[in-house]
Coordinates of C-alpha atoms and ligand atoms in Angstrom, one line a residue:
Chain A
M376 CA -62.5 -11.4 -126.5
T377 CA -63.3 -10.9 -122.9
Q378 CA -67.0 -11.3 -123.3
W379 CA -66.5 -14.9 -124.7
S380 CA -65.0 -16.1 -121.4
G381 CA -68.4 -15.5 -119.7
Y382 CA -70.2 -17.5 -122.3
F383 CA -67.7 -20.3 -122.0
G384 CA -68.5 -20.3 -118.3
L385 CA -72.2 -20.8 -119.2
I386 CA -71.3 -23.7 -121.5
L387 CA -69.1 -25.3 -118.8
Q388 CA -72.0 -25.1 -116.3
G389 CA -74.1 -26.8 -119.0
A390 CA -71.5 -29.5 -119.3
L391 CA -71.6 -30.1 -115.6
V392 CA -75.4 -30.6 -115.8
T393 CA -75.0 -33.0 -118.7
I394 CA -72.4 -35.0 -116.8
E395 CA -74.6 -35.1 -113.8
L396 CA -77.5 -36.3 -115.8
T397 CA -75.4 -38.9 -117.6
L398 CA -74.0 -40.3 -114.3
M399 CA -77.3 -40.4 -112.5
G400 CA -79.2 -41.6 -115.5
S401 CA -76.7 -44.4 -116.0
V402 CA -77.0 -45.5 -112.4
L403 CA -80.8 -45.7 -112.7
A404 CA -80.4 -47.5 -116.1
L405 CA -78.0 -50.0 -114.6
I406 CA -80.4 -50.8 -111.7
M407 CA -83.3 -51.1 -114.1
A408 CA -81.3 -53.2 -116.5
F409 CA -80.4 -55.8 -113.8
L410 CA -83.9 -55.8 -112.3
A411 CA -85.6 -56.3 -115.7
G412 CA -82.9 -58.5 -117.2
L413 CA -83.0 -60.9 -114.3
G414 CA -86.8 -60.5 -114.2
R415 CA -87.0 -61.8 -117.8
L416 CA -85.2 -64.9 -116.8
S417 CA -87.2 -65.5 -113.6
R418 CA -89.0 -68.7 -112.9
F419 CA -92.0 -66.7 -111.9
F420 CA -94.5 -65.7 -114.6
V421 CA -95.5 -62.4 -112.9
L422 CA -91.9 -61.2 -112.8
R423 CA -91.3 -62.2 -116.4
A424 CA -94.4 -60.4 -117.5
L425 CA -93.6 -57.3 -115.6
A426 CA -90.1 -57.2 -116.9
T427 CA -91.2 -57.8 -120.5
A428 CA -93.9 -55.1 -120.2
Y429 CA -91.4 -52.6 -118.9
I430 CA -88.8 -53.4 -121.6
E431 CA -91.3 -53.3 -124.5
F432 CA -93.0 -50.2 -123.3
F433 CA -89.9 -48.1 -122.9
R434 CA -88.3 -49.3 -126.1
G435 CA -91.5 -48.8 -128.0
T436 CA -92.2 -45.2 -127.1
S437 CA -90.2 -42.1 -127.7
I438 CA -87.8 -40.6 -125.1
F439 CA -89.3 -37.2 -125.8
V440 CA -92.8 -38.4 -124.9
Q441 CA -91.4 -40.2 -121.8
L442 CA -89.7 -37.0 -120.7
F443 CA -92.8 -34.9 -121.2
W444 CA -94.8 -37.4 -119.2
A445 CA -92.3 -37.4 -116.4
Y446 CA -92.2 -33.6 -116.3
F447 CA -95.7 -32.4 -117.4
V448 CA -98.1 -35.2 -116.8
L449 CA -96.9 -36.8 -113.5
P450 CA -97.8 -33.6 -111.6
F451 CA -101.5 -34.3 -112.4
I452 CA -101.3 -37.4 -110.3
G453 CA -99.5 -35.6 -107.6
I454 CA -95.9 -36.3 -108.5
S455 CA -94.0 -33.1 -109.2
L456 CA -90.4 -33.6 -110.3
T457 CA -87.7 -31.0 -110.8
P458 CA -86.4 -30.9 -114.4
L459 CA -83.3 -32.8 -113.3
Q460 CA -85.3 -35.5 -111.6
A461 CA -87.6 -35.9 -114.6
G462 CA -84.6 -36.0 -116.9
V463 CA -82.9 -38.7 -114.8
L464 CA -86.1 -40.7 -114.6
A465 CA -86.8 -40.7 -118.3
L466 CA -83.3 -41.3 -119.4
G467 CA -82.7 -44.0 -116.8
L468 CA -85.9 -45.9 -117.6
N469 CA -85.4 -45.6 -121.3
V470 CA -81.8 -46.7 -121.6
G471 CA -82.4 -49.3 -118.8
A472 CA -85.0 -51.0 -121.1
Y473 CA -82.3 -51.4 -123.8
A474 CA -79.7 -52.5 -121.3
A475 CA -82.0 -55.0 -119.7
E476 CA -81.9 -57.0 -123.0
V477 CA -78.1 -56.8 -122.8
V478 CA -78.1 -58.3 -119.3
R479 CA -80.5 -61.1 -120.4
G480 CA -78.4 -61.9 -123.5
A481 CA -75.2 -61.9 -121.6
I482 CA -76.5 -64.3 -118.9
Q483 CA -77.9 -66.6 -121.6
S484 CA -74.5 -66.6 -123.4
I485 CA -72.8 -68.3 -120.5
G486 CA -72.4 -71.9 -121.4
R487 CA -74.6 -74.7 -120.0
E488 CA -71.5 -76.4 -118.5
Q489 CA -71.1 -73.5 -116.0
Y490 CA -74.6 -73.9 -114.8
E491 CA -74.1 -77.7 -114.5
A492 CA -70.9 -77.2 -112.5
C493 CA -73.0 -75.0 -110.1
T494 CA -75.5 -77.8 -109.7
A495 CA -72.8 -80.4 -109.2
L496 CA -71.3 -78.2 -106.5
N497 CA -74.8 -77.7 -105.0
L498 CA -74.4 -73.9 -105.2
G499 CA -78.1 -73.1 -105.6
R500 CA -79.6 -70.6 -108.0
W501 CA -78.7 -67.5 -106.1
H502 CA -75.1 -68.4 -105.3
G503 CA -74.5 -69.7 -108.8
M504 CA -75.9 -66.6 -110.3
R505 CA -74.0 -64.3 -108.0
H506 CA -70.6 -65.9 -107.9
V507 CA -70.3 -67.9 -111.2
I508 CA -72.7 -66.6 -113.9
L509 CA -72.9 -62.9 -113.3
P510 CA -69.2 -62.2 -113.0
Q511 CA -68.6 -63.9 -116.4
A512 CA -71.7 -62.3 -117.9
L513 CA -70.6 -58.9 -116.8
L514 CA -67.6 -59.1 -119.1
V515 CA -69.9 -59.8 -122.0
M516 CA -72.2 -56.9 -121.0
L517 CA -69.5 -54.3 -120.6
P518 CA -68.9 -53.2 -124.2
T519 CA -72.6 -52.9 -124.9
F520 CA -73.1 -51.1 -121.7
G521 CA -70.5 -48.6 -122.9
N522 CA -72.6 -48.0 -126.1
N523 CA -75.7 -47.6 -123.9
A524 CA -74.0 -45.0 -121.8
I525 CA -73.0 -43.1 -124.9
E526 CA -76.5 -43.3 -126.2
L527 CA -77.7 -41.9 -122.8
L528 CA -75.2 -39.1 -123.0
K529 CA -76.4 -38.1 -126.4
A530 CA -80.0 -38.4 -125.3
T531 CA -79.5 -36.0 -122.4
A532 CA -79.9 -33.2 -125.0
V533 CA -83.6 -33.7 -124.9
V534 CA -83.8 -32.2 -121.3
S535 CA -83.2 -28.8 -122.8
L536 CA -86.8 -29.0 -124.0
I537 CA -88.0 -28.9 -120.4
S538 CA -85.6 -26.0 -119.8
L539 CA -83.0 -27.8 -117.8
A540 CA -79.8 -25.9 -118.4
D541 CA -77.6 -28.6 -119.9
L542 CA -75.0 -28.3 -122.6
T543 CA -77.5 -27.9 -125.5
F544 CA -79.6 -25.5 -123.6
Q545 CA -76.7 -23.3 -122.7
A546 CA -75.5 -23.3 -126.3
Q547 CA -78.9 -22.0 -127.4
V548 CA -78.6 -19.3 -124.7
V549 CA -75.2 -18.2 -125.9
R550 CA -76.4 -18.3 -129.5
S551 CA -79.4 -16.0 -128.7
Q552 CA -77.3 -13.6 -126.7
T553 CA -74.3 -13.3 -129.1
G554 CA -76.0 -13.9 -132.4
N555 CA -73.2 -16.3 -133.2
T556 CA -74.3 -19.8 -134.1
M557 CA -71.0 -21.4 -135.1
V558 CA -68.9 -21.0 -132.0
P559 CA -71.4 -22.3 -129.3
F560 CA -72.5 -25.3 -131.4
A561 CA -69.0 -26.2 -132.4
T562 CA -67.9 -26.0 -128.8
I563 CA -70.6 -28.3 -127.5
L564 CA -70.0 -30.7 -130.4
V565 CA -66.4 -31.1 -129.2
I566 CA -67.5 -31.4 -125.6
Y567 CA -70.1 -34.1 -126.3
F568 CA -67.5 -36.0 -128.4
A569 CA -64.9 -35.7 -125.6
L570 CA -67.3 -37.0 -123.0
A571 CA -68.2 -39.9 -125.3
L572 CA -64.5 -40.7 -125.7
I573 CA -64.0 -40.6 -121.9
I574 CA -66.9 -43.2 -121.5
S575 CA -65.4 -45.5 -124.2
W576 CA -62.0 -45.3 -122.7
G577 CA -63.3 -45.9 -119.2
V578 CA -65.3 -48.9 -120.2
R579 CA -62.5 -50.3 -122.2
S580 CA -60.0 -50.1 -119.3
L581 CA -62.6 -51.6 -117.0
E582 CA -63.0 -54.4 -119.4
R583 CA -59.3 -55.0 -119.6
R584 CA -59.1 -55.1 -115.8
M585 CA -61.9 -57.6 -115.5
A586 CA -60.7 -59.8 -118.3
R587 CA -57.3 -60.2 -116.6
G588 CA -56.5 -63.8 -116.1
L589 CA -59.4 -65.1 -118.2
D590 CA -57.2 -65.4 -121.3
G591 CA -54.2 -67.1 -119.7
V592 CA -52.1 -63.9 -119.3
R593 CA -50.2 -63.8 -116.1
I594 CA -51.7 -61.4 -113.6
Chain B
M1374 CA -75.5 -107.7 -95.3
T1375 CA -74.9 -104.0 -95.9
A1376 CA -77.5 -101.9 -97.9
P1377 CA -76.6 -100.5 -101.3
I1378 CA -75.6 -96.8 -101.4
I1379 CA -77.2 -96.4 -104.8
K1380 CA -80.3 -98.3 -105.7
I1381 CA -81.8 -97.7 -109.2
D1382 CA -85.2 -99.2 -109.7
G1383 CA -86.7 -99.4 -113.2
I1384 CA -85.9 -95.9 -114.4
S1385 CA -86.7 -94.6 -117.8
K1386 CA -85.5 -91.5 -119.6
S1387 CA -86.4 -90.2 -123.0
F1388 CA -85.1 -87.2 -125.0
G1389 CA -88.0 -86.3 -127.2
T1390 CA -89.1 -89.6 -128.7
F1391 CA -85.7 -91.2 -128.2
K1392 CA -85.8 -93.6 -125.2
V1393 CA -82.3 -93.6 -123.8
L1394 CA -83.0 -95.7 -120.6
D1395 CA -85.9 -98.1 -120.5
G1396 CA -86.5 -99.6 -117.1
L1397 CA -82.9 -99.7 -116.0
S1398 CA -82.2 -101.2 -112.5
M1399 CA -78.9 -101.5 -110.8
Q1400 CA -77.3 -101.3 -107.4
V1401 CA -74.0 -100.0 -106.1
M1402 CA -72.6 -101.0 -102.7
P1403 CA -70.8 -98.5 -100.4
R1404 CA -67.1 -98.1 -101.3
E1405 CA -67.6 -100.0 -104.5
K1406 CA -65.5 -98.9 -107.5
L1407 CA -67.6 -99.3 -110.5
A1408 CA -66.6 -98.9 -114.2
L1409 CA -69.3 -98.3 -116.8
I1410 CA -68.2 -99.1 -120.3
G1411 CA -70.1 -99.3 -123.6
P1412 CA -70.4 -97.9 -127.1
S1413 CA -71.1 -94.2 -127.7
G1414 CA -74.7 -93.3 -127.1
S1415 CA -75.4 -96.2 -124.9
G1416 CA -76.6 -93.9 -122.0
K1417 CA -73.6 -94.0 -119.7
T1418 CA -73.4 -90.2 -119.4
T1419 CA -77.1 -90.0 -119.0
I1420 CA -77.0 -92.3 -115.9
L1421 CA -74.4 -90.2 -114.2
R1422 CA -76.2 -87.0 -115.1
I1423 CA -79.4 -88.4 -113.6
L1424 CA -77.6 -89.3 -110.4
M1425 CA -76.2 -85.7 -110.2
T1426 CA -79.7 -84.3 -110.8
L1427 CA -78.7 -82.7 -114.1
E1428 CA -81.4 -84.7 -115.9
R1429 CA -84.8 -85.8 -114.5
I1430 CA -86.2 -89.3 -114.9
D1431 CA -89.5 -90.0 -116.6
S1432 CA -90.3 -92.9 -114.3
G1433 CA -88.8 -95.3 -111.7
H1434 CA -87.1 -94.7 -108.5
I1435 CA -83.6 -94.0 -107.2
Q1436 CA -82.4 -94.4 -103.7
I1437 CA -79.2 -92.8 -102.5
D1438 CA -77.9 -93.8 -99.1
G1439 CA -81.4 -95.1 -98.1
E1440 CA -83.3 -92.0 -99.2
Q1441 CA -85.3 -91.3 -102.3
L1442 CA -83.5 -89.0 -104.7
Y1443 CA -86.4 -87.7 -106.8
H1444 CA -89.2 -88.3 -104.4
M1445 CA -90.0 -87.1 -100.9
E1446 CA -91.9 -89.2 -98.4
R1447 CA -94.6 -87.1 -96.8
N1448 CA -97.2 -88.7 -94.6
G1449 CA -96.6 -92.1 -96.2
Q1450 CA -96.9 -90.6 -99.7
L1451 CA -94.2 -90.2 -102.3
L1452 CA -94.1 -86.7 -103.8
T1453 CA -91.9 -85.3 -106.5
A1454 CA -88.8 -83.9 -104.8
D1455 CA -88.6 -80.1 -104.4
E1456 CA -85.4 -78.1 -104.8
R1457 CA -84.7 -78.2 -101.1
H1458 CA -84.8 -82.0 -101.0
L1459 CA -82.6 -82.2 -104.1
A1460 CA -80.1 -79.8 -102.6
R1461 CA -79.9 -82.0 -99.5
M1462 CA -79.4 -85.1 -101.6
R1463 CA -76.7 -83.5 -103.8
Q1464 CA -74.5 -83.2 -100.7
K1465 CA -73.9 -86.9 -101.0
I1466 CA -72.7 -86.8 -104.6
G1467 CA -70.0 -85.1 -106.6
M1468 CA -69.2 -85.2 -110.3
V1469 CA -66.2 -84.5 -112.5
F1470 CA -66.9 -83.6 -116.1
Q1471 CA -65.2 -84.5 -119.3
L1472 CA -64.5 -80.9 -120.1
F1473 CA -63.6 -79.9 -116.5
N1474 CA -66.1 -77.1 -116.2
L1475 CA -63.8 -75.0 -114.1
F1476 CA -64.9 -71.4 -113.3
P1477 CA -62.6 -69.4 -115.6
H1478 CA -62.9 -66.2 -113.6
K1479 CA -61.7 -67.8 -110.4
S1480 CA -58.2 -68.8 -109.4
V1481 CA -57.5 -72.5 -108.8
I1482 CA -57.8 -72.2 -105.1
D1483 CA -61.0 -70.1 -105.4
N1484 CA -62.5 -72.7 -107.6
V1485 CA -61.9 -75.2 -104.8
T1486 CA -63.0 -73.1 -101.9
L1487 CA -66.1 -71.5 -103.4
A1488 CA -68.6 -74.2 -102.7
P1489 CA -67.5 -75.1 -99.2
I1490 CA -67.6 -71.5 -98.2
L1491 CA -71.0 -70.8 -99.7
T1492 CA -72.8 -74.0 -99.2
K1493 CA -71.2 -75.3 -96.0
G1494 CA -70.5 -72.0 -94.4
M1495 CA -66.9 -72.9 -93.9
P1496 CA -64.7 -70.1 -92.8
R1497 CA -62.3 -69.0 -95.6
A1498 CA -59.2 -69.9 -93.7
A1499 CA -60.4 -73.4 -93.0
A1500 CA -61.6 -73.8 -96.6
E1501 CA -58.3 -72.7 -97.9
K1502 CA -56.3 -75.0 -95.7
R1503 CA -58.4 -77.9 -96.8
A1504 CA -58.2 -76.8 -100.4
M1505 CA -54.4 -76.7 -100.2
E1506 CA -54.4 -80.3 -98.8
L1507 CA -56.5 -81.4 -101.7
L1508 CA -54.5 -79.5 -104.3
D1509 CA -51.4 -81.1 -102.8
M1510 CA -52.9 -84.5 -103.2
V1511 CA -53.7 -83.9 -106.9
G1512 CA -50.2 -82.4 -107.3
M1513 CA -51.5 -78.9 -108.0
A1514 CA -50.5 -77.0 -104.8
D1515 CA -47.9 -74.9 -106.6
K1516 CA -50.6 -73.7 -109.0
A1517 CA -53.1 -72.6 -106.4
K1518 CA -52.9 -68.9 -107.4
S1519 CA -53.0 -69.6 -111.2
M1520 CA -56.1 -69.0 -113.3
P1521 CA -57.6 -72.0 -115.2
A1522 CA -56.7 -70.6 -118.6
Q1523 CA -53.0 -70.9 -117.6
L1524 CA -53.3 -74.7 -117.0
S1525 CA -53.0 -77.7 -119.3
G1526 CA -56.0 -80.0 -119.7
G1527 CA -54.6 -82.5 -117.3
Q1528 CA -53.9 -79.9 -114.7
K1529 CA -57.4 -78.5 -115.1
Q1530 CA -58.9 -81.9 -114.6
R1531 CA -56.9 -82.5 -111.4
V1532 CA -58.2 -79.1 -110.1
A1533 CA -61.7 -80.1 -111.0
I1534 CA -61.3 -83.4 -109.0
A1535 CA -60.0 -81.4 -106.0
R1536 CA -63.0 -79.1 -106.3
A1537 CA -65.5 -81.9 -106.2
L1538 CA -63.6 -83.6 -103.3
A1539 CA -63.8 -80.4 -101.3
L1540 CA -67.4 -81.0 -100.5
Q1541 CA -66.6 -84.5 -99.2
P1542 CA -69.2 -86.4 -101.1
K1543 CA -69.9 -90.1 -100.4
I1544 CA -70.3 -90.8 -104.0
M1545 CA -68.1 -89.5 -106.9
L1546 CA -69.1 -89.7 -110.5
F1547 CA -66.4 -89.4 -113.2
D1548 CA -67.6 -89.0 -116.8
E1549 CA -64.8 -89.8 -119.2
V1550 CA -62.5 -87.5 -117.3
T1551 CA -59.5 -88.3 -119.5
S1552 CA -61.2 -88.2 -122.9
A1553 CA -60.6 -84.6 -123.7
L1554 CA -56.9 -84.8 -122.8
D1555 CA -53.8 -85.2 -124.9
P1556 CA -52.5 -88.8 -124.6
E1557 CA -49.4 -87.7 -122.6
L1558 CA -51.6 -86.0 -120.0
V1559 CA -54.0 -89.0 -119.4
E1560 CA -51.6 -90.7 -117.0
E1561 CA -51.4 -87.8 -114.4
V1562 CA -55.2 -87.8 -114.1
L1563 CA -55.4 -91.6 -113.9
N1564 CA -52.8 -91.5 -111.1
V1565 CA -55.0 -89.2 -109.1
L1566 CA -58.0 -91.5 -109.6
W1567 CA -55.9 -94.4 -108.6
R1568 CA -55.0 -92.7 -105.3
L1569 CA -58.6 -91.9 -104.6
C1570 CA -59.5 -95.5 -105.4
S1571 CA -56.9 -97.0 -103.0
E1572 CA -56.8 -94.3 -100.3
T1573 CA -60.5 -93.3 -99.7
D1574 CA -63.6 -95.2 -99.1
M1575 CA -65.8 -93.2 -101.4
T1576 CA -68.1 -95.0 -103.8
M1577 CA -66.9 -94.2 -107.3
L1578 CA -68.6 -94.6 -110.6
L1579 CA -66.3 -94.2 -113.6
V1580 CA -67.4 -94.0 -117.2
T1581 CA -64.3 -94.5 -119.3
H1582 CA -62.8 -95.7 -122.5
E1583 CA -59.5 -96.5 -120.7
M1584 CA -60.1 -100.2 -120.5
G1585 CA -56.7 -101.0 -119.0
F1586 CA -57.4 -98.6 -116.1
A1587 CA -60.9 -99.8 -115.7
H1588 CA -59.6 -103.3 -115.3
D1589 CA -57.2 -102.4 -112.5
F1590 CA -59.5 -99.8 -110.9
A1591 CA -62.9 -101.4 -110.8
D1592 CA -64.4 -104.0 -108.4
R1593 CA -67.1 -104.5 -110.9
V1594 CA -67.6 -103.6 -114.6
L1595 CA -70.9 -102.9 -116.2
F1596 CA -71.1 -103.2 -120.0
F1597 CA -73.9 -101.0 -121.4
D1598 CA -75.6 -101.1 -124.8
R1599 CA -78.6 -99.1 -125.8
G1600 CA -79.5 -98.2 -122.2
K1601 CA -79.3 -101.7 -120.9
I1602 CA -76.8 -103.6 -118.9
V1603 CA -75.7 -106.3 -121.3
E1604 CA -73.2 -107.9 -119.0
E1605 CA -71.6 -107.3 -115.6
G1606 CA -69.0 -108.9 -113.5
K1607 CA -65.4 -108.7 -112.1
P1608 CA -63.0 -107.0 -114.5
D1609 CA -61.3 -110.3 -115.4
E1610 CA -64.6 -111.8 -116.3
I1611 CA -65.6 -108.9 -118.5
F1612 CA -62.3 -108.1 -120.1
R1613 CA -60.8 -111.6 -120.4
H1614 CA -63.8 -113.9 -120.7
P1615 CA -66.8 -111.8 -122.0
K1616 CA -69.8 -114.1 -122.4
Q1617 CA -72.0 -111.9 -124.5
E1618 CA -71.4 -111.4 -128.1
R1619 CA -72.0 -107.7 -127.9
T1620 CA -69.4 -107.3 -125.2
Q1621 CA -66.9 -109.3 -127.2
G1622 CA -67.6 -107.2 -130.3
F1623 CA -67.2 -103.9 -128.3
L1624 CA -63.9 -105.0 -126.7
K1625 CA -62.6 -106.1 -130.1
K1626 CA -63.3 -102.7 -131.6
I1627 CA -61.7 -100.9 -128.6
I1628 CA -58.5 -103.0 -128.9
A1629 CA -58.5 -102.4 -132.7
A1630 CA -58.6 -98.7 -131.9
G1631 CA -55.4 -99.0 -129.9
H1632 CA -56.5 -99.2 -126.3
R1633 CA -54.7 -101.5 -123.9
V1634 CA -56.8 -104.0 -122.1
Ligands
LIG2433 N1 -79.9 -83.4 -124.0 C1 -80.1 -84.4 -124.9 N2 -81.0 -84.2 -125.9 C2 -81.2 -85.1 -126.8 N3 -80.6 -86.3 -126.8 C3 -79.7 -86.6 -125.9 C4 -79.4 -85.6 -124.9 N4 -78.4 -86.1 -124.1 C5 -78.1 -87.3 -124.6 N5 -78.9 -87.6 -125.7 C6 -78.9 -88.9 -126.5 O1 -79.0 -89.9 -125.6 C7 -78.2 -91.0 -126.0 C8 -77.3 -91.4 -124.8 O2 -76.4 -90.4 -124.6 P1 -75.2 -90.5 -123.5 O3 -74.5 -89.2 -123.6 O4 -75.8 -90.9 -122.2 O5 -74.3 -91.7 -124.1 P2 -72.9 -92.2 -123.7 O6 -73.0 -93.6 -123.4 O7 -72.4 -91.3 -122.6 O8 -72.1 -91.9 -125.0 P3 -70.6 -91.4 -125.2 O9 -69.7 -92.6 -125.0 O10 -70.5 -90.9 -126.6 O11 -70.3 -90.3 -124.2 C9 -77.4 -90.5 -127.2 O12 -78.0 -91.1 -128.3 C10 -77.5 -89.1 -127.2 O13 -77.6 -88.5 -128.5
LIG2434 MG1 -70.8 -89.9 -122.5

């Protein structure tokens, strides 16, 4: 039994890497989502075109290929990334492209009357977006952002292919060292699921906090 | 002889192939209280929305307070107004909507202070003090911390009025501000309008189906039909002795629908 505790240690280390990837990838995805989502709604053609190109490209190509590019091809043009950096970059850009459409859709779902109130109060485009439209749109985005974050968590497994020691990678290590397949893979299955549950729960409580007052419930 | 504060000169406006306004001209004097009445689809809302820059005109000119609204004078030439010019012109005008258009994620007082803080750079404390005075005037001071969703329609509309007043516009536009309210809530909003009418020297344009109120409130009544002013005059002239057949027909229908004149 004692030998297993060492292997669980390995898997826990892998879990930490997966969590790190998920958090950093989500931050990048969030930034890209707002840049590209707002870009798609810009008055300026160039910004719209750039945002559209980014979104279509990263949704239209495989995350595997994107990761391999980030890790194996970029060095040829002088950009060498660590496996973690390459993983964050590929995951963030990929999921950011999906989330950008969420940002755009949520902003467009806010009724015309809110924009008109902004005009009547002379708020201007930026103030109106920042203080009136985005706070309401954020609430619309949140549930789908939760799904995007879970997608990102699940996609982190691809980094094991560039030998970053994440959960999946460590499970394979344990498997090859112990010859046991069932235990390591059952363990990471449970851990991935637990992490996904934590994300859903976190997003839902955030949603509840932000929705307070909007539905007439006393705060 | 004072100059008109609003001068509309031959404006036209189409939605697609449908011409809502066709060469409309009218003037409003400073402090004047104007009631715009007329059948549904006659273009009353469109006129207010054009004044609030929510719709653009196809042709014609509008002067607000002696300045072109949709044009800028540059080296003796009239150019189409840019966003900066429009933003400056909007400071003179406020609007209250039929469906209130409050910001649902902001408390009552934040709804009122948001624009003064952001657009006039007012310090928060000063903006809140002023907001409380306005909320007090519309009878909503005790709900300052409430969220819009907790208010009745009449309360929401009174907050919306306070919000528009916070920017101290010279001209206020009211588009059927009681039409979305339950009958028993109409009175509380009309009372606020009445106070504004008698206690301030704002120019007020009121689109309404409340003919009784329009009669008491207005200095002048304009009857619109199909984008044209069919008849205008003192409330008594329009409501008691309408000359035009279309005005008579409209008022008859309104009375039949149970409105007091
Ligand atoms: N955005 C728009 N697109 C197309 N048609 C429009 C638009 N806005 C208004 N119209 C049309 O223009 C005409 C005038 O509308 P407007 O809202 O100004 O009338 P109104 O006098 O305010 O009527 P009501 O008493 O029903 O509010 C109507 O026939 C309406 O259908
Ligand atoms: Mg109307």
